[in-house]
CSV table of C-alpha atoms in Angstrom, one decimal:
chain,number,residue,atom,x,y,z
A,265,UNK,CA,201.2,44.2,62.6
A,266,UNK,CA,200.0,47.2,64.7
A,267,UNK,CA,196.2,47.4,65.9
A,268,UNK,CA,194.8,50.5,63.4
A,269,UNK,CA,193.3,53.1,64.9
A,270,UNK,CA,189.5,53.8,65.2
A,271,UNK,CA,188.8,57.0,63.0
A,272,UNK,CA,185.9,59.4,64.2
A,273,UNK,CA,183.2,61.1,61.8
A,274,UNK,CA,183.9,64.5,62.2
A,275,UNK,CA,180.4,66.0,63.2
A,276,UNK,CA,179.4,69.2,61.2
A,277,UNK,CA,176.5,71.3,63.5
A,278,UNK,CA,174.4,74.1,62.1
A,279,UNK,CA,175.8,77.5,63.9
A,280,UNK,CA,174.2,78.1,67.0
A,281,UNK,CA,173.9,73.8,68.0
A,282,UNK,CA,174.9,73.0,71.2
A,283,UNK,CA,177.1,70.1,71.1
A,284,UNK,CA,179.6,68.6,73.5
A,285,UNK,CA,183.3,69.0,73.8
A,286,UNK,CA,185.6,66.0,74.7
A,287,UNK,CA,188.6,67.7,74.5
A,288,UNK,CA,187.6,69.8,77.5
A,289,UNK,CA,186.0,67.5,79.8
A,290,UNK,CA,182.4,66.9,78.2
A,291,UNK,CA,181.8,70.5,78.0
A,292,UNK,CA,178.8,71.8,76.2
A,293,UNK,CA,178.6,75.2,74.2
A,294,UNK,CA,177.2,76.9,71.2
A,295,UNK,CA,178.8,76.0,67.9
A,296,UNK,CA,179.7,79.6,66.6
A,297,UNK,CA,182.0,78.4,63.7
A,298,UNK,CA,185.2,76.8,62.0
A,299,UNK,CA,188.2,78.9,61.4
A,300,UNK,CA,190.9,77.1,59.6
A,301,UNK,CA,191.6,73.8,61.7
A,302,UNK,CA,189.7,74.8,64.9
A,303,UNK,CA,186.3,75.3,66.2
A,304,UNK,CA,184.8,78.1,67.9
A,305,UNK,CA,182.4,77.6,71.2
A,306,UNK,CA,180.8,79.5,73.4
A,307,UNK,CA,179.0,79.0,76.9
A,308,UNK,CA,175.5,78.3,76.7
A,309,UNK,CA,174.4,81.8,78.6
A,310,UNK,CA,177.7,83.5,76.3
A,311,UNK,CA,180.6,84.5,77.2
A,312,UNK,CA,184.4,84.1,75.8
A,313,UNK,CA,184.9,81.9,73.4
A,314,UNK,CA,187.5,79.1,73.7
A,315,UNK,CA,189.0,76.6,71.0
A,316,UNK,CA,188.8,73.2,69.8
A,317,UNK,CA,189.1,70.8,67.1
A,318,UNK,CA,186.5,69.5,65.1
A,319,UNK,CA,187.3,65.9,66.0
A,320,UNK,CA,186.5,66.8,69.2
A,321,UNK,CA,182.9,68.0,69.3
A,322,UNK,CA,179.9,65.9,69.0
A,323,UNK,CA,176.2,66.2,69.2
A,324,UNK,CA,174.1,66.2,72.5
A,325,UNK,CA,172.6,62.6,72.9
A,326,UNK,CA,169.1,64.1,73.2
A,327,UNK,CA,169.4,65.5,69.8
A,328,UNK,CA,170.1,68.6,68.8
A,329,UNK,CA,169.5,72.0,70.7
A,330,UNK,CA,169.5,75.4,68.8
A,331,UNK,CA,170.6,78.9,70.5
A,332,UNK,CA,170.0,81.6,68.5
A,333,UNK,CA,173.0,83.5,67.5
A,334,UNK,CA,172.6,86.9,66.1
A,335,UNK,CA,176.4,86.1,63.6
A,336,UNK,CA,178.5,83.9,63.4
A,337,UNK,CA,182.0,84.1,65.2
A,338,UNK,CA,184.4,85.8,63.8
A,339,UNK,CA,188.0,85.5,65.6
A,340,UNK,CA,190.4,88.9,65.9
A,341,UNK,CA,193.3,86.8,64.4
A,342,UNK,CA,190.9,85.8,60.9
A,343,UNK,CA,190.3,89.5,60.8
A,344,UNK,CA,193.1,91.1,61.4
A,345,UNK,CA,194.4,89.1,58.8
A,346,UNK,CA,191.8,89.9,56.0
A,347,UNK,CA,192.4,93.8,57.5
A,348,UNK,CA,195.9,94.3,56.2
């Protein structure tokens, strides 16, 4: 019989949490949203956004951290989609 494998809880932040990303090396950034499967961060100071899935993010160890975050992300693939 194979070993099973160990399921994560998918963490679920409040927009604008910094959490950490282990998909990208322990990584922190701003929680800006969920888009279908994936996850949308941003640096801490802002900048562009990158990717990952929501397996892959979990909360800062020290509890969380809010950034305020004047809205939520929207990605230009989601809109261009609702535009048409």
């Amino acid at each position: 019989m194979a070993p099973r494998k160990a399921t994560r809880t998918i963490y679920k932040p409040k927009i604008g949490e910094v959490v950490r990303d282990r998909a990208h090396k322990g990584v922190e950034g701003t929680y800006m949203g969920i888009q279908g499967r994936v996850v949308y961060l941003r640096p801490r100071g802002g900048g562009q956004e990158w990717e990952t899935y929501p397996s892959e993010i979990e909360a800062l160890p020290n509890g969380p951290e809010l950034i305020a975050v004047m809205r939520p992300s929207t990605p230009c693939c989601a809109s261009e989609r609702t535009e048409r």
